[in-house]
Coordinates of C-alpha atoms in Angstrom, one line a residue:
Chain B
X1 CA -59.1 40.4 -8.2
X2 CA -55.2 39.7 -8.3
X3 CA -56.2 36.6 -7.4
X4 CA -58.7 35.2 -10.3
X5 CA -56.1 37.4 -12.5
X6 CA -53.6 34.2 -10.9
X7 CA -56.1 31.5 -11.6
X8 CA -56.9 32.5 -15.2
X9 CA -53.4 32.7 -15.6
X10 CA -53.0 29.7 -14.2
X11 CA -55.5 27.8 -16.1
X12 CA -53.6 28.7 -19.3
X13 CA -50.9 28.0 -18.5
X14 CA -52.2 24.1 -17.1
X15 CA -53.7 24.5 -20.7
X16 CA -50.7 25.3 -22.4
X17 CA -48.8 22.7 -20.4
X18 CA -51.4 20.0 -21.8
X19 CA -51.1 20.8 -25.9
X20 CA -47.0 21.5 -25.2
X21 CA -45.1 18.3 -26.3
X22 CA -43.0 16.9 -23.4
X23 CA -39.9 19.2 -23.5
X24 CA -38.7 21.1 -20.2
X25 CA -39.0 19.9 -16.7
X26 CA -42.2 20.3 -14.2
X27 CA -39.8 23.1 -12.2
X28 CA -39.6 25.5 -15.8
X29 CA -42.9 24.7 -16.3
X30 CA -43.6 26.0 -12.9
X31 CA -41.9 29.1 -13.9
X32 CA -43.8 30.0 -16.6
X33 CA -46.7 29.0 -14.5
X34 CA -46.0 31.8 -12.7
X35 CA -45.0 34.1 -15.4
X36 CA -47.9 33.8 -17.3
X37 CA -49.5 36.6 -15.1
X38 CA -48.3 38.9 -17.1
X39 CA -44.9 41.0 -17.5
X40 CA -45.1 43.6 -14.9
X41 CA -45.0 40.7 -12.1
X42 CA -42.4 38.6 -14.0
X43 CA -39.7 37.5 -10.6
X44 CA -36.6 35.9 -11.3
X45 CA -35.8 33.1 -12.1
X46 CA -34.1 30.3 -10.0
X47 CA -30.0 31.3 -9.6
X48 CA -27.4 28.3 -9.4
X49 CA -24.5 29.8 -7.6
X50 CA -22.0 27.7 -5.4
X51 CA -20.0 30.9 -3.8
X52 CA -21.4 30.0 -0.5
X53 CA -20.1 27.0 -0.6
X54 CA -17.0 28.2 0.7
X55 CA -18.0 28.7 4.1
X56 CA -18.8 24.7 4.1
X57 CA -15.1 24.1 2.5
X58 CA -13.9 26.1 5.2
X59 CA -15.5 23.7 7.8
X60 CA -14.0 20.6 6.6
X61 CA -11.5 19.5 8.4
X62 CA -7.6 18.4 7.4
X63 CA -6.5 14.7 7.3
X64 CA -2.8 15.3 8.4
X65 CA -1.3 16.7 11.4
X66 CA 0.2 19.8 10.7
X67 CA 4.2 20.9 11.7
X68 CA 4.7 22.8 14.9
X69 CA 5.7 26.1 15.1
X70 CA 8.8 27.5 15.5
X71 CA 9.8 27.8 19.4
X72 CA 13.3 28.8 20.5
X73 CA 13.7 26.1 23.3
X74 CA 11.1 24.1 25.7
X75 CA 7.2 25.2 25.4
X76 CA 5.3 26.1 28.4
X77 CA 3.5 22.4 27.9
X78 CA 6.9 20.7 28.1
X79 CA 7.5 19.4 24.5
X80 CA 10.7 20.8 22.4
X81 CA 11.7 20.6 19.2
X82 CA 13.9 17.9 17.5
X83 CA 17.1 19.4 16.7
X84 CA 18.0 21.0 13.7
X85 CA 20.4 18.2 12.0
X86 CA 20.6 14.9 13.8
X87 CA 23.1 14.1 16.2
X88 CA 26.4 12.1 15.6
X89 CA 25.5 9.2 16.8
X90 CA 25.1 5.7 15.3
X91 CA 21.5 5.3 15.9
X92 CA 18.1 7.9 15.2
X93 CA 14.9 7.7 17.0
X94 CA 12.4 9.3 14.6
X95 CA 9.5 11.6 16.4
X96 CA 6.1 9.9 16.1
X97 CA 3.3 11.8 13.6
X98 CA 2.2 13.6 16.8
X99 CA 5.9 15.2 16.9
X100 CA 6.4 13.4 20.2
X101 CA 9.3 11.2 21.5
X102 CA 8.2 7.5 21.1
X103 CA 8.7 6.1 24.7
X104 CA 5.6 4.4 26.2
X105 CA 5.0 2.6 28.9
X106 CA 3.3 -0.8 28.9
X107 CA 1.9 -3.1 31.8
X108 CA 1.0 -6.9 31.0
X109 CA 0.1 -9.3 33.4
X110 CA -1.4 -7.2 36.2
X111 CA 2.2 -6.2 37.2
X112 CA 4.7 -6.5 35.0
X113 CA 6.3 -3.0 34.1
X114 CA 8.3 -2.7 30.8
X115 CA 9.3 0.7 28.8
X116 CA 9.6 0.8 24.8
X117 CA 11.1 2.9 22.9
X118 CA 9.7 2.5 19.4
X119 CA 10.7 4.3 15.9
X120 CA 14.7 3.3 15.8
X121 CA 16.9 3.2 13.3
X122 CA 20.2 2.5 12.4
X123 CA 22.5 0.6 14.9
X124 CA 20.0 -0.3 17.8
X125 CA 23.2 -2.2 20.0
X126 CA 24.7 0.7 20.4
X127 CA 21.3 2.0 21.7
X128 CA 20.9 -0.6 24.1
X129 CA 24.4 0.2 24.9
X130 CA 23.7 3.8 25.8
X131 CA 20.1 2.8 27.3
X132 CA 21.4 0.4 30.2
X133 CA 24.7 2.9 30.9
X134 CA 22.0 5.9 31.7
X135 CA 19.5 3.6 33.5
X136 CA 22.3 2.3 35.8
X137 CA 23.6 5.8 37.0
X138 CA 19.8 6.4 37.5
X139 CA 18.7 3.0 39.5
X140 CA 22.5 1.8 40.0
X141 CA 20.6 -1.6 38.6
X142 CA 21.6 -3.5 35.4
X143 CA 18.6 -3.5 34.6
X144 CA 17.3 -6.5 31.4
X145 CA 16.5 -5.2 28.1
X146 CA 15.3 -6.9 24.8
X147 CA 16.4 -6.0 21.3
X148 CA 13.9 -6.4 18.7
X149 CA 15.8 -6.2 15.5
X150 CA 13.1 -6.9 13.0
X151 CA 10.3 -4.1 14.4
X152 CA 13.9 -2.1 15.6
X153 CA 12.3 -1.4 19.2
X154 CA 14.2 -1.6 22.3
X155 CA 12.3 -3.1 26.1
X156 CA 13.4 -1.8 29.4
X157 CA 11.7 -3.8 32.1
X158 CA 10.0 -0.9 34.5
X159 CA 8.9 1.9 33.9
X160 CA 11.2 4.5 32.7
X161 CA 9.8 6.6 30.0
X162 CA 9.9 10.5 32.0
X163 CA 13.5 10.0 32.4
X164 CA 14.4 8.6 28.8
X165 CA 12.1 10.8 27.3
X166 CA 13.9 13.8 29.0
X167 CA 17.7 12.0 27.7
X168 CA 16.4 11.3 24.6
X169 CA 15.3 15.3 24.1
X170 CA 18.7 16.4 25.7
X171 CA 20.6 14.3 22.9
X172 CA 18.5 15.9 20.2
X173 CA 16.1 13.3 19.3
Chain E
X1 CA 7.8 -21.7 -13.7
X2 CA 10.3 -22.6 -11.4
X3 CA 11.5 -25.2 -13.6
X4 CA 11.4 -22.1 -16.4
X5 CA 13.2 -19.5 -14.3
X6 CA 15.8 -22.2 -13.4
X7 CA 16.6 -22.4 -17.3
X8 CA 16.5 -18.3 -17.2
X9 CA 19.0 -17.7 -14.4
X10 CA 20.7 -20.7 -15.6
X11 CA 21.3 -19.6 -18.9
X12 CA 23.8 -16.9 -18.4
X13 CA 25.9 -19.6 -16.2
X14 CA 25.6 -22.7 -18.5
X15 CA 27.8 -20.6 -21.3
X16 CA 30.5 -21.3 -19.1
X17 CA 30.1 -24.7 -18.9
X18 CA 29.1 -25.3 -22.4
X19 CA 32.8 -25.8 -23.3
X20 CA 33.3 -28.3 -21.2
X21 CA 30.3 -30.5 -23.2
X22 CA 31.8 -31.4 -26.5
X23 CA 30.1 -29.5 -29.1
X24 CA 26.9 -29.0 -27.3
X25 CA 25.5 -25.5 -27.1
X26 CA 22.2 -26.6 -25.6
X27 CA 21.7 -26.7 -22.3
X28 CA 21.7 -30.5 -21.3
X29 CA 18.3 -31.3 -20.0
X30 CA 18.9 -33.1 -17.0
X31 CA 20.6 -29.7 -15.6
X32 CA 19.7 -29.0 -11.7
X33 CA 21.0 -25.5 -10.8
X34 CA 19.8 -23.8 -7.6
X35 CA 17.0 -20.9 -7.1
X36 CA 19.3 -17.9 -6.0
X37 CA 21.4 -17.8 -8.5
X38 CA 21.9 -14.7 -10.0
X39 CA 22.0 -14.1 -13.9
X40 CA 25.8 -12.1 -14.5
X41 CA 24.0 -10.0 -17.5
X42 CA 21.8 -8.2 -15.1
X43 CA 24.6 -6.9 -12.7
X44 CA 26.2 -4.8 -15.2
X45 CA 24.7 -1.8 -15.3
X46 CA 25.8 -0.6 -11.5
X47 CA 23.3 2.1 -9.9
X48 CA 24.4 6.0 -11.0
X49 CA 27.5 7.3 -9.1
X50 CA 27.2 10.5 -7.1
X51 CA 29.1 12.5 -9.9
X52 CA 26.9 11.6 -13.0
X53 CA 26.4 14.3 -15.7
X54 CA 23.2 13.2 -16.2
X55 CA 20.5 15.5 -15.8
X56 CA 18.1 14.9 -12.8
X57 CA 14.8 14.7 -14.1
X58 CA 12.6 13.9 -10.7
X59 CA 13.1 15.2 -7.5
X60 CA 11.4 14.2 -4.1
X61 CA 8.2 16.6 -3.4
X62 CA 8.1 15.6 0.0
X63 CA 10.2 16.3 2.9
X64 CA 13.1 14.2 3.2
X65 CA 14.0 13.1 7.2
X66 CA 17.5 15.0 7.6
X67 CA 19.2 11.5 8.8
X68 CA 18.0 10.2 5.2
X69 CA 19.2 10.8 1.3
X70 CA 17.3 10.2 -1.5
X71 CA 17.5 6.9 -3.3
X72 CA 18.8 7.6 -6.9
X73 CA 18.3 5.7 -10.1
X74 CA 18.5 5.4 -13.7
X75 CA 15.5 7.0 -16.0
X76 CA 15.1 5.1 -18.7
X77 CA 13.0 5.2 -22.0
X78 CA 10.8 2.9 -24.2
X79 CA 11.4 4.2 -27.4
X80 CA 14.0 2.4 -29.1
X81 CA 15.5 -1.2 -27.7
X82 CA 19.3 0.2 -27.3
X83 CA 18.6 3.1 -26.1
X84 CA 21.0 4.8 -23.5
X85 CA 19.4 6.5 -20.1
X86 CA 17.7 9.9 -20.3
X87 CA 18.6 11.1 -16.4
X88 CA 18.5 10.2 -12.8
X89 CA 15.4 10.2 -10.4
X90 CA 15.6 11.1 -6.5
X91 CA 12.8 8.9 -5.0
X92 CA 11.8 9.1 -1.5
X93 CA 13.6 6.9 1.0
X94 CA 10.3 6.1 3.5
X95 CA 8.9 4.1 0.0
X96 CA 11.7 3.1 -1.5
X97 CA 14.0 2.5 0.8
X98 CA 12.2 0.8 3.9
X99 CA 13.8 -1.9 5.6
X100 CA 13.0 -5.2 4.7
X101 CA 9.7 -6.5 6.8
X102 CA 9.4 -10.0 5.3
X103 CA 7.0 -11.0 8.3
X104 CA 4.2 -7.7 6.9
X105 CA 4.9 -8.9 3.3
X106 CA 4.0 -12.2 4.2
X107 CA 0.9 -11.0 6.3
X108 CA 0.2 -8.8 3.7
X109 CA 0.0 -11.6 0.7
X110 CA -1.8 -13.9 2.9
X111 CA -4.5 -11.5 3.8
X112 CA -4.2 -10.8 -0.4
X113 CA -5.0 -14.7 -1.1
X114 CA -7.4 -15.3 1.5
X115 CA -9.4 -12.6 2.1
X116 CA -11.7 -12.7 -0.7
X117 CA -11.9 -16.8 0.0
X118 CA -15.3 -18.0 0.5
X119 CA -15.5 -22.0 0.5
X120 CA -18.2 -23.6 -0.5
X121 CA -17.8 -26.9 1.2
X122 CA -20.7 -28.3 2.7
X123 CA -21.9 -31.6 4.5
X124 CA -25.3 -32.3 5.1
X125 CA -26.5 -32.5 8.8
X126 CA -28.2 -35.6 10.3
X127 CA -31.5 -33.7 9.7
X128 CA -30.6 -33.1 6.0
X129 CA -29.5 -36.6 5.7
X130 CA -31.5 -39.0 2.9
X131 CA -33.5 -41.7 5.3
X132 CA -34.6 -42.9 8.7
X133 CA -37.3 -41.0 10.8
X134 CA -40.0 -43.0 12.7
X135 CA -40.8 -46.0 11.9
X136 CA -44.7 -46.1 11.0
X137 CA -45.8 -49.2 12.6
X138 CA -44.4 -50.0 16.0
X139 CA -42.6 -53.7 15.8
X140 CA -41.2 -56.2 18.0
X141 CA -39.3 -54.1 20.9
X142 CA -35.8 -54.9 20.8
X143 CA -32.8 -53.0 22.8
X144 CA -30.5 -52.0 20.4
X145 CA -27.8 -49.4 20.7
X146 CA -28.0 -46.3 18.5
X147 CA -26.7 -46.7 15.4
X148 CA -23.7 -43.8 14.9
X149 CA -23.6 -44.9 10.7
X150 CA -25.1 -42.0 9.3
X151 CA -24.6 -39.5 11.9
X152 CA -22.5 -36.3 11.4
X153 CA -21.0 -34.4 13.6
X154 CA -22.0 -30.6 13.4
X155 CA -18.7 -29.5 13.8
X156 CA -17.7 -30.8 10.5
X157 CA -17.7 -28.2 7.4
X158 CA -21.1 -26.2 7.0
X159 CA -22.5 -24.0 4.5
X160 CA -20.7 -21.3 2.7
X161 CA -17.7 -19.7 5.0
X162 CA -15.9 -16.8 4.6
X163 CA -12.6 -16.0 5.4
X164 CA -12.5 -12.5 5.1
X165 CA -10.9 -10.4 7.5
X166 CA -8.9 -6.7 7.5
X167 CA -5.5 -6.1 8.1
X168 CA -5.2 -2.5 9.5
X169 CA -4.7 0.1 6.9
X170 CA -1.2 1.4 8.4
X171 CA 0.1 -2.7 7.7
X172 CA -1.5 -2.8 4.2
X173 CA 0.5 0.3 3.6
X174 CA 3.9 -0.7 4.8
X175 CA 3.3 -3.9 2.8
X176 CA 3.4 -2.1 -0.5
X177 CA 6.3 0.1 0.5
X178 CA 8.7 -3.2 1.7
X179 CA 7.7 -4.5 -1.6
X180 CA 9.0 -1.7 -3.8
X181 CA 11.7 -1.1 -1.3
X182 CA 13.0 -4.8 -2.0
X183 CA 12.2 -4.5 -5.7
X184 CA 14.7 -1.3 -5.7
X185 CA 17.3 -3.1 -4.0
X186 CA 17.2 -6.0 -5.9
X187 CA 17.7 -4.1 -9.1
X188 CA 14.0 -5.2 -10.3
X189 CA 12.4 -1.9 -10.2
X190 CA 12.8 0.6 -13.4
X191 CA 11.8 3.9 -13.9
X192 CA 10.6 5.3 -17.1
X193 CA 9.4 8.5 -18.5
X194 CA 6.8 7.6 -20.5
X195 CA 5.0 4.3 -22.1
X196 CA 5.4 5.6 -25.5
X197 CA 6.8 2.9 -28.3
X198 CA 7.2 3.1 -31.7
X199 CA 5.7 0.0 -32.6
X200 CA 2.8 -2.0 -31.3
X201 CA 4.3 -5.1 -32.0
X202 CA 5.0 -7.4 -29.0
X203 CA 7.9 -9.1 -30.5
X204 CA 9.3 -5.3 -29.8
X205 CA 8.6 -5.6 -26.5
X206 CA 10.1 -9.0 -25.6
X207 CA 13.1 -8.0 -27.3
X208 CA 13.9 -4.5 -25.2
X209 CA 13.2 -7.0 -21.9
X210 CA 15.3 -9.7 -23.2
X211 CA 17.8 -7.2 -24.6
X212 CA 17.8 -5.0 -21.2
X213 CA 17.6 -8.1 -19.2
X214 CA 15.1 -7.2 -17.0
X215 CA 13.8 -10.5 -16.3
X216 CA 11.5 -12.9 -17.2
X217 CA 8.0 -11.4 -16.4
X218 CA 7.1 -7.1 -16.3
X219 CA 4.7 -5.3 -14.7
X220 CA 4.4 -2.4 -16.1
X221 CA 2.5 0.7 -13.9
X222 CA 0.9 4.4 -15.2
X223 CA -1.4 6.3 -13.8
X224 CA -4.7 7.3 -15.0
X225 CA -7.0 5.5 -17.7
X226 CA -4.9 7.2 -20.8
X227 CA -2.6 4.6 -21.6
X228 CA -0.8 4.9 -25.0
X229 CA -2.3 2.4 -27.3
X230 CA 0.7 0.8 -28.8
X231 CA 1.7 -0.6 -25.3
X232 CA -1.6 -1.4 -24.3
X233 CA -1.3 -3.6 -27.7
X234 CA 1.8 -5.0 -27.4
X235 CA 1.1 -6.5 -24.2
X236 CA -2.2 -7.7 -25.0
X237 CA -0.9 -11.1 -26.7
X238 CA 1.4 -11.5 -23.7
X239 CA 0.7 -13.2 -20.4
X240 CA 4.1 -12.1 -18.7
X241 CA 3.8 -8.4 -19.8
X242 CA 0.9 -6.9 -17.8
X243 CA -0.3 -3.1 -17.9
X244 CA -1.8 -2.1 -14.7
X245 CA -3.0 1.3 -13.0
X246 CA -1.6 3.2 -10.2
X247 CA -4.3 2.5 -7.9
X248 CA -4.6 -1.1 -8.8
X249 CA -0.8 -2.0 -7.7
X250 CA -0.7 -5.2 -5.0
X251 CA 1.8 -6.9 -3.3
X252 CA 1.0 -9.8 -5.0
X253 CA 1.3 -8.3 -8.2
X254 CA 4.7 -7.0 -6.9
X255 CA 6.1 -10.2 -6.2
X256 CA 4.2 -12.4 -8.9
X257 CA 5.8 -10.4 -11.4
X258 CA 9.8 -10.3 -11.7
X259 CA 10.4 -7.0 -13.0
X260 CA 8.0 -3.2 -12.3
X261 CA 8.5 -0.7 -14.5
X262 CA 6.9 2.8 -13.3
X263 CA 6.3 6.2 -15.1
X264 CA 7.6 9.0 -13.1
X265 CA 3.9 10.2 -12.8
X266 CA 3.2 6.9 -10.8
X267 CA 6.7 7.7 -8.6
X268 CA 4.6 10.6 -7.6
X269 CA 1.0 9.0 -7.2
X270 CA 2.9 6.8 -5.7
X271 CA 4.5 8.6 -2.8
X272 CA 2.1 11.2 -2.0
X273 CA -0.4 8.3 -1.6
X274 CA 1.9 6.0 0.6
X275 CA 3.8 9.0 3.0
X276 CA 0.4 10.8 3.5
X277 CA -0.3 7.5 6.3
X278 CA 3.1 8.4 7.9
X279 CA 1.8 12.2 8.3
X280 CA -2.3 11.5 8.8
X281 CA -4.6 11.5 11.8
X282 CA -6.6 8.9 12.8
X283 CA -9.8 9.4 10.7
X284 CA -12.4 11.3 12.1
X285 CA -15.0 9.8 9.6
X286 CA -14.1 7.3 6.9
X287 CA -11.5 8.4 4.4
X288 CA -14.3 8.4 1.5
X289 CA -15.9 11.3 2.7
X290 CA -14.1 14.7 1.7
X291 CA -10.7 16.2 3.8
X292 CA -9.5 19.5 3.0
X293 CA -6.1 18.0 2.2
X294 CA -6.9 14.5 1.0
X295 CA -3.9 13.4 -1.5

């Protein structure tokens, strides 16, 4: 019964939908297909709302990396913050984007061992200076370094980076 | 043009030896001065002293590194050719203030020229080449050494070939950044508040750049598509006065061009587009697709 009510319904309405200009799309159409049954089984319509759209916004993830907390002192991981104001020396080594000191440790050639200290600025001699003073009272070597003055880095040959890092952080860096 | 800026920078020198010529105001023609010199006119207005009672009408949005300070300079204003400046600008020291990478500039203008090359040279192969094949009927048998005439080798040039490569985006970046870093020092880089002028005549314009002594070609920079129409006008008859968005801002442009102008809505563009690299991860899944925080 309800459902030859639907088909009669239905049939006008595909009847209606043929003598109708063109004029709304196939999905209103569709809704008065439906609504053609007659009031008391009249649905609602289709809603639009984008406030669930918030738990997708929610998912996306940020493009920059964010700044560290606040911690009094050395983290349980190791890393500590860069001072407060930068100390009075003639040179700044700048933390890289990961917060981190920017020693790394390279091997070419199957053995040969060199440290670099990346991210320098201002007078890189008296880095140098400073670098092969420290590494002597640590090896007792003089040990050769190369000045790059153009990409400001600074070359240790060996590897060296756990105890400048640790200098480097006890300056202030 | 070299010939032209020679005259240019040569100009503001040659009044001092014009008295020694007797009677002769014109510059004599067979003059050879060299490339750096440096026009006297445009070293007169010295960059603003710490204690200037000018307002400051732009400060840096970003964090500025403790070890750094702000570069600061003159904001100046279209509207009327004598005009005095409005106020000082703070701008960020990581853009405008980098040290001087020639070697990435070069890279950078290289990969600019070349990357979009594609040459079209092409030299036909011996199997491409007009003649020979088999001889129909076979003749008299004679041993004769090949003949190397009309061969070609298949390393010679073939087909259409690209050139294009990438440099990484970080390089591209710092390329842009040594650029206006070495148009501020220079004095070539000015800051204005707004493109608005009174007329659209471009006889106005080539008057405030002669007037200003700015130099001999302007690129001017705004952001966004609204560009006032008087300027857009004014420049539109001139081929070394060129109007350019934000986004569309190349080293080559930079350095083609003697003189950048920027809005302080384009310092800002600017820098939140060029210190977000300095601050960003590597990317998870290209940049087009939406971040939370994308600048």
């Amino acid at each position: 019964m309800a459902a030859s009510f639907t088909l009669r319904g239905a049939l006008l309405g595909v009847s209606r939908l043929r003598c109708r200009t063109p004029g709304p799309p196939a999905g209103a159409a569709g809704l008065r297909f439906v609504c053609n049954a007659g009031p008391e089984e009249r649905r609602a319509g289709i809603i639009e709302s984008t406030e669930e759209y918030k738990f997708v916004e929610r998912l996306i993830p940020p493009s920059r990396v964010p700044a560290p907390p606040r911690h009094a002192g050395v983290t349980p991981s190791g890393w500590s913050p860069p001072a407060d104001s930068p100390p009075p020396l003639p040179y700044v080594i700048r933390r890289s984007r990961m917060h981190n000191i920017p020693v790394y440790t390279d091997l070419t050639n199957g053995s040969r061992k060199m440290t670099l200290i990346r991210k320098v600025e201002g007078d890189i001699w008296a880095l140098e200076k400073d670098v092969k003073e420290f590494l002597k009272e640590v090896t007792g070597k003089e040990l050769p370094t190369q000045v790059n003055e153009v990409t400001m880095t600074l070359k240790v040959k060996g590897h060296f980076d756990g105890e400048l890092k640790q200098w480097l952080t006890s300056k202030g860096f | 043009m070299l010939r032209y800026s020679l005259v240019i920078c040569g100009r503001g020198v040659a009044k001092r030896f014009a008295s020694s010529f007797s009677g002769e105001s014109a510059l004599p023609p067979n003059l050879l001065l060299p490339t750096n010199l440096v026009d006297p006119d445009r070293l007169k207005r010295p960059p603003p002293p710490a204690d200037c009672s000018l307002p400051v009408l732009r400060k840096c949005d970003a964090v500025i590194p403790a070890h750094l300070s702000p570069v600061q300079t003159w904001v100046e204003t279209l509207e009327s050719r004598d005009s005095e400046p409005l106020g000082l600008a703070h701008l960020h020291p990581d853009v405008f203030a980098v040290p001087p990478r020639l070697d990435i500039l070069h890279s950078v203008e290289i990969w600019q020229k070349n990357f979009k090359r594609i040459s079209h040279a092409n030299t036909k192969v011996r199997s491409e080449v007009r003649g020979g094949g088999k001889k129909p009927v076979e003749t008299e048998r004679k041993w004769k050494s090949p003949s190397w005439k009309h061969q070609i080798s298949d390393m010679e040039r073939r087909g259409p070939t690209s050139y294009y490569y990438m440099l990484p985006m970080k390089v591209r970046v710092q390329g842009l950044k040594v650029a206006l870093s070495s148009k501020m020092t220079q004095d070539y880089l000015h800051i204005v508040d707004s493109l608005n002028i009174p007329t659209p005549d471009s006889q106005y314009l080539l008057d405030l750049i002669k007037h200003r002594h700015w130099g001999e070609s302007v690129l001017i920079v705004d952001v966004g598509e609204e560009i006032p129409e008087n300027i857009l006008q004014a420049a539109a008859s001139l081929n070394t006065v060129n109007i350019i968005p934000a986004i569309g801002l190349n080293v080559h442009s930079l350095l083609k061009h003697e003189a950048v102008v920027l809005t302080l809505e384009t310092i800002k563009f600017l820098e939140d587009k060029l210190l977000w690299h300095d601050q960003r991860y590597t990317p998870l899944y290209p940049f087009k697709l939406p971040y939370s925080d994308f600048p």
